[in-house]
């Protein structure tokens, strides 16, 4: 889609009828995820099942004229045949999903250590956070279980790998803690982060691997150091529970979404609040009973860092341009819970309470040279380092996103 156009529904995937129902099962799609190389899509389709689907989708799902680019599709098919859809039976309701970063030598060592009889292959990993506090680690290409991580005492709500490829995994749980795991050391738990007073809903690691953001059923957001695993600061500004958070691709911005119907854009280095994006109802309710009808469920940055997507309880997917205060596009979606962008742009995936996944067109835009330079510089310069540069004030304001 072009900037300003409404998102179009490209495809909708629905779970098959489960073999049996029991009291432990639920049908919500709490998490959706693309692998960082864009070659796989995973969704928790309810009833303890995770579906792993090769990307791009098979032709019968995609309208003519649309092509989803996958940087590694040729690599996947070379010598091994086309990758096949996988069904992972996790045995418990699945709440959180996270793919490991690009396949790396340490991941191959992990595979070889636990499966010496299997040929050494490039190993992409999927972590699943479960209802009983367990975390199961799967090898994507084969669908085999690699590790089972124990430590949490309640639902593992969210998971995040360090983008550097070091196979450090962060988990967020209803037991009010975050835990740090090293998959290169047999899944050893290396740290427990305490301080939240409510369930932890979300965790996000900055792309430069320096910071960890965690959001719980509280009005404040916690920022932690990924180097020392200590609390850097609390971000105060929301009026209700914060449920979702995400860093910009250059680590210079942090967005948080709350039940208070607002998204706040922060400078994570200074703690300053840069912008508030209010979710106004398009159709006001007939009475005052639905005071939280625009409560936020999910927020995410686009891969080039120029757009945001949000999912709210008012049955709308919104797309926001970084420098505008109102949405540039809407799409109707019922019972939305989560959203994520395709790593190479052009597509947004959303999950619903019904166990469905929907794929929508997202803005395709050629980044300006100014933005590309800002993104490159901010990938290794903090706000304070930018402010110390001997450059004009207006340039500093642009580089620190103060030109809104």
XYZ file of C-alpha atoms in Angstrom:
404
model
C 0.000 0.000 0.000
C 1.044 3.610 -0.533
C 1.256 5.964 2.417
C -2.260 7.175 3.255
C -4.130 4.245 1.711
C -6.287 1.985 3.862
C -4.750 -1.411 4.737
C -6.158 -4.248 2.628
C -6.747 -7.714 4.031
C -4.383 -10.005 2.127
C -5.195 -13.285 3.849
C -6.793 -14.766 6.961
C -5.738 -18.062 8.506
C -8.091 -19.948 10.805
C -7.284 -22.913 13.043
C -8.726 -26.291 12.192
C -11.253 -27.761 14.594
C -9.322 -29.265 17.538
C -9.675 -32.983 18.155
C -11.000 -32.480 21.647
C -11.777 -29.705 24.065
C -10.826 -29.630 27.707
C -10.854 -27.009 30.422
C -7.180 -26.143 29.888
C -7.647 -25.118 26.280
C -8.289 -21.645 24.972
C -8.550 -20.402 21.425
C -6.838 -16.974 21.569
C -3.925 -16.028 19.348
C -1.890 -14.227 21.989
C 1.256 -13.944 19.857
C 2.317 -13.743 16.225
C 5.919 -13.557 15.000
C 8.023 -13.493 11.839
C 11.543 -14.888 11.850
C 14.095 -12.057 11.484
C 15.046 -13.219 7.976
C 11.393 -13.256 6.919
C 11.354 -16.957 5.981
C 8.931 -18.234 8.667
C 5.754 -17.093 10.406
C 4.554 -18.463 13.757
C 1.226 -18.056 15.505
C -0.268 -19.445 18.690
C -3.552 -20.631 17.232
C -5.066 -21.701 20.554
C -5.596 -25.122 22.123
C -1.861 -25.465 22.956
C -0.849 -25.450 19.271
C 1.723 -23.285 17.474
C 1.728 -23.243 13.684
C 5.010 -22.661 11.849
C 4.383 -21.553 8.273
C 7.005 -20.936 5.567
C 6.868 -17.403 4.185
C 5.720 -16.206 1.710
C 2.357 -17.890 2.049
C 1.260 -20.379 -0.570
C -0.356 -18.786 -3.602
C -3.916 -19.771 -2.713
C -3.778 -17.435 0.313
C -2.450 -14.343 -1.467
C -4.349 -12.180 -3.998
C -2.815 -11.761 -7.436
C -0.439 -8.853 -7.823
C 1.034 -9.143 -4.335
C 4.465 -10.607 -3.751
C 6.050 -10.981 -0.308
C 9.805 -10.870 -0.595
C 11.812 -13.299 1.487
C 15.512 -12.728 1.647
C 16.354 -16.331 2.475
C 13.730 -18.333 0.595
C 16.338 -19.512 -1.899
C 18.623 -20.635 0.899
C 15.841 -22.626 2.533
C 15.029 -24.569 -0.579
C 18.564 -25.151 -1.737
C 19.555 -28.745 -1.123
C 16.760 -29.520 1.320
C 13.570 -29.084 -0.659
C 10.869 -26.568 0.155
C 10.279 -25.997 3.883
C 7.068 -27.537 5.157
C 4.453 -26.219 7.555
C 4.956 -27.477 11.121
C 2.543 -28.043 13.998
C 4.063 -27.765 17.482
C 1.978 -29.303 20.274
C 3.174 -27.444 23.357
C 0.918 -29.247 25.841
C -0.098 -25.953 27.465
C -1.743 -22.716 26.354
C 0.863 -20.697 24.449
C 1.167 -17.015 25.384
C 4.539 -15.833 24.117
C 6.575 -16.491 20.942
C 10.041 -15.379 19.861
C 12.331 -16.390 17.022
C 16.079 -16.332 17.521
C 18.057 -13.854 15.388
C 19.916 -14.863 12.247
C 21.293 -18.374 12.522
C 24.737 -18.301 14.101
C 27.538 -20.761 14.923
C 26.544 -20.923 18.638
C 23.055 -22.093 17.661
C 24.541 -24.879 15.577
C 26.657 -25.930 18.575
C 23.496 -26.039 20.697
C 21.791 -28.254 18.149
C 24.770 -30.605 17.857
C 25.069 -30.919 21.636
C 21.492 -32.115 22.110
C 21.100 -34.017 18.839
C 24.477 -35.510 17.928
C 22.802 -38.025 15.633
C 21.325 -35.272 13.453
C 23.463 -33.597 10.754
C 24.806 -30.161 11.663
C 22.476 -27.617 10.039
C 21.838 -23.920 10.275
C 19.548 -23.701 13.296
C 16.734 -21.184 13.613
C 15.055 -21.394 17.017
C 11.522 -20.633 18.239
C 10.866 -20.068 21.947
C 7.341 -20.606 23.285
C 6.103 -19.276 26.640
C 3.513 -21.482 28.271
C 0.646 -21.322 30.732
C 2.466 -23.396 33.402
C 5.568 -21.182 33.487
C 7.643 -23.417 31.218
C 9.515 -22.196 28.142
C 9.966 -24.682 25.313
C 12.704 -24.167 22.727
C 12.106 -25.643 19.259
C 14.250 -26.097 16.159
C 12.250 -24.505 13.352
C 13.442 -26.468 10.339
C 12.573 -29.856 11.896
C 9.994 -28.982 14.562
C 11.974 -30.902 17.192
C 12.047 -29.858 20.859
C 15.531 -28.739 21.963
C 15.164 -27.485 25.533
C 12.646 -27.021 28.316
C 13.384 -24.024 30.569
C 11.938 -24.095 34.099
C 11.934 -21.307 36.656
C 8.836 -19.145 36.303
C 5.968 -19.820 38.701
C 3.162 -18.567 36.440
C 2.236 -17.831 32.816
C 5.152 -16.790 30.570
C 3.474 -13.899 28.790
C 6.248 -12.632 26.497
C 9.701 -13.551 25.174
C 12.513 -11.641 23.467
C 15.903 -12.717 22.085
C 18.847 -10.318 21.976
C 19.118 -9.175 18.339
C 22.911 -9.668 18.363
C 22.642 -13.435 17.892
C 24.127 -14.294 21.291
C 21.140 -16.572 22.113
C 20.322 -14.666 25.308
C 16.566 -14.965 25.919
C 14.447 -12.704 28.161
C 11.105 -13.935 29.489
C 8.292 -11.953 31.140
C 5.814 -13.662 33.446
C 2.713 -13.292 35.540
C 4.933 -14.219 38.503
C 5.980 -10.512 38.346
C 9.565 -11.278 37.279
C 11.686 -11.241 34.154
C 14.297 -13.957 33.703
C 17.420 -14.039 31.545
C 18.448 -17.348 29.958
C 21.610 -18.314 28.067
C 20.829 -20.969 25.461
C 24.537 -21.421 24.786
C 24.839 -22.803 28.326
C 22.124 -25.472 28.139
C 19.462 -22.833 28.818
C 21.023 -21.737 32.105
C 19.087 -19.064 34.006
C 21.590 -16.264 34.545
C 19.456 -13.527 36.135
C 16.071 -12.808 37.715
C 14.807 -9.223 37.455
C 12.394 -8.287 40.247
C 10.604 -5.040 41.003
C 7.266 -5.197 39.228
C 4.248 -5.391 41.520
C 1.854 -6.773 38.894
C 1.875 -9.324 36.071
C 4.558 -8.553 33.480
C 2.864 -8.353 30.084
C 5.645 -7.420 27.714
C 9.407 -7.293 27.280
C 11.407 -5.729 24.457
C 15.182 -5.556 23.914
C 16.607 -2.549 22.088
C 18.186 -3.398 18.710
C 21.589 -2.214 19.998
C 21.212 -4.745 22.864
C 21.864 -2.112 25.540
C 18.385 -1.808 27.088
C 15.428 -3.950 28.097
C 11.947 -2.482 28.501
C 9.305 -4.276 30.554
C 5.627 -3.414 30.934
C 3.405 -4.818 33.667
C -0.126 -4.148 34.883
C 1.164 -0.842 36.225
C 1.218 2.776 35.082
C 5.021 2.898 34.945
C 7.411 1.216 32.526
C 10.768 -0.223 33.626
C 13.994 0.265 31.668
C 16.827 -2.150 32.504
C 20.459 -2.333 31.460
C 21.218 -5.424 29.385
C 24.857 -5.134 30.407
C 24.466 -5.079 34.198
C 20.845 -6.328 34.466
C 20.019 -3.433 36.786
C 17.143 -0.951 36.668
C 18.043 2.250 34.790
C 14.817 4.188 35.332
C 11.043 4.048 35.549
C 9.068 5.902 32.892
C 5.986 7.611 34.376
C 3.197 9.056 32.243
C 0.429 6.536 31.615
C -2.837 6.627 33.579
C -3.545 2.878 33.486
C -1.840 -0.479 32.945
C 0.858 -0.585 30.262
C 0.499 -3.735 28.147
C 2.854 -3.435 25.168
C 6.192 -1.830 24.263
C 8.625 -1.693 21.346
C 11.895 0.021 20.415
C 12.529 1.771 17.118
C 15.009 0.030 14.776
C 17.762 2.502 15.743
C 17.055 2.144 19.517
C 16.488 5.928 19.755
C 12.751 5.719 20.506
C 10.543 3.604 22.727
C 6.769 3.325 22.397
C 4.439 2.029 25.109
C 0.723 1.221 24.825
C -1.736 1.286 27.701
C -5.305 0.575 28.697
C -5.576 4.371 29.090
C -6.103 4.506 25.267
C -2.741 6.206 24.668
C 0.588 5.354 23.108
C 3.514 7.332 24.510
C 6.707 7.818 22.531
C 9.772 8.167 24.782
C 13.446 8.939 24.493
C 14.751 5.893 26.408
C 18.118 7.527 27.096
C 16.739 10.649 28.818
C 13.329 9.393 29.915
C 11.624 12.329 28.151
C 8.105 11.955 26.782
C 8.258 13.056 23.135
C 4.712 12.446 21.927
C 1.315 11.113 22.978
C -0.850 9.303 20.430
C -4.451 9.269 21.628
C -6.844 6.626 20.315
C -10.143 8.413 19.772
C -13.246 6.366 19.092
C -14.643 6.798 15.619
C -18.155 5.850 16.792
C -18.888 7.063 20.351
C -20.734 4.532 22.572
C -24.420 5.017 23.347
C -23.724 5.176 27.091
C -20.812 5.493 29.510
C -20.496 1.765 30.231
C -17.611 1.072 27.841
C -15.100 3.506 29.281
C -12.182 1.324 28.123
C -13.460 0.560 24.630
C -10.297 2.052 23.072
C -7.921 0.246 25.424
C -4.680 -0.625 23.648
C -3.565 -4.220 23.178
C -0.420 -3.982 21.074
C 2.010 -1.534 19.456
C 4.943 -2.136 17.099
C 7.400 -0.220 14.921
C 7.746 -0.787 11.198
C 11.158 -2.158 10.110
C 12.383 1.139 8.627
C 11.192 3.055 11.693
C 8.798 5.480 9.983
C 5.454 3.952 11.030
C 3.673 2.425 14.029
C 0.845 -0.079 14.125
C -1.578 -0.330 17.046
C -4.398 -2.716 17.926
C -7.153 -1.552 20.270
C -10.401 -2.869 21.719
C -12.442 -0.529 19.502
C -12.074 -3.079 16.650
C -9.527 -1.077 14.687
C -6.003 -1.581 13.436
C -4.384 1.842 13.142
C -1.263 2.863 11.254
C 0.556 5.992 12.377
C 3.282 7.987 10.621
C 6.115 8.805 12.990
C 5.764 12.592 12.739
C 1.957 12.902 12.676
C -0.376 13.009 15.675
C -3.318 11.240 14.029
C -3.484 7.873 12.243
C -2.879 7.824 8.511
C -4.943 4.648 7.987
C -7.480 2.355 9.676
C -8.614 -1.210 9.133
C -11.566 -2.936 10.818
C -10.601 -5.973 12.888
C -12.585 -7.692 15.611
C -11.127 -8.928 18.893
C -7.547 -7.984 18.036
C -4.817 -8.945 20.520
C -1.417 -8.517 18.876
C 0.371 -7.172 15.811
C 3.779 -7.308 14.164
C 5.370 -6.085 10.923
C 6.993 -8.326 8.334
C 10.782 -7.729 8.724
C 11.169 -6.427 5.160
C 8.029 -4.238 5.271
C 4.773 -4.177 3.334
C 2.776 -6.525 5.602
C 1.310 -6.413 9.122
C 0.187 -9.620 10.860
C -2.494 -9.467 13.565
C -3.840 -12.100 15.944
C -7.350 -12.285 17.430
C -9.251 -13.788 20.338
C -10.811 -16.264 17.902
C -7.477 -17.885 17.101
C -7.313 -16.240 13.667
C -4.384 -14.504 11.990
C -4.866 -11.728 9.461
C -2.290 -10.256 7.065
C -2.720 -6.631 6.002
C -0.946 -4.386 3.518
C 1.345 -1.876 5.219
C 2.890 1.323 3.827
C 5.826 0.777 1.495
C 7.966 3.884 1.489
C 11.428 4.820 0.332
C 13.172 6.330 3.361
C 14.636 9.780 2.830
C 18.397 10.137 2.894
C 17.985 12.287 6.019
C 16.160 9.507 7.848
C 18.645 6.856 6.698
C 21.513 8.967 8.027
C 19.688 9.555 11.315
C 18.936 5.860 11.661
C 22.569 4.941 10.975
C 23.950 7.488 13.443
C 21.446 6.707 16.208
C 22.250 3.003 15.956
C 25.486 3.715 17.829
C 25.067 7.198 19.373
C 23.001 7.861 22.507
C 20.963 11.049 22.872
C 23.613 12.516 25.157
C 26.368 11.760 22.632
C 24.362 13.482 19.878
C 23.796 16.560 22.063
C 27.559 16.763 22.693
C 28.393 16.907 18.978
C 29.645 20.252 17.578
C 26.758 20.563 15.105
C 23.871 23.072 14.657
C 20.939 22.941 17.065
C 18.421 22.072 14.337
C 20.510 19.084 13.314
C 20.636 17.896 16.929
C 16.850 18.241 17.162
C 16.404 16.164 14.029
C 18.816 13.459 15.168
C 17.105 13.214 18.573
C 13.562 13.165 17.113
C 12.729 16.557 18.663
C 11.282 18.016 15.433
C 7.739 16.699 15.966
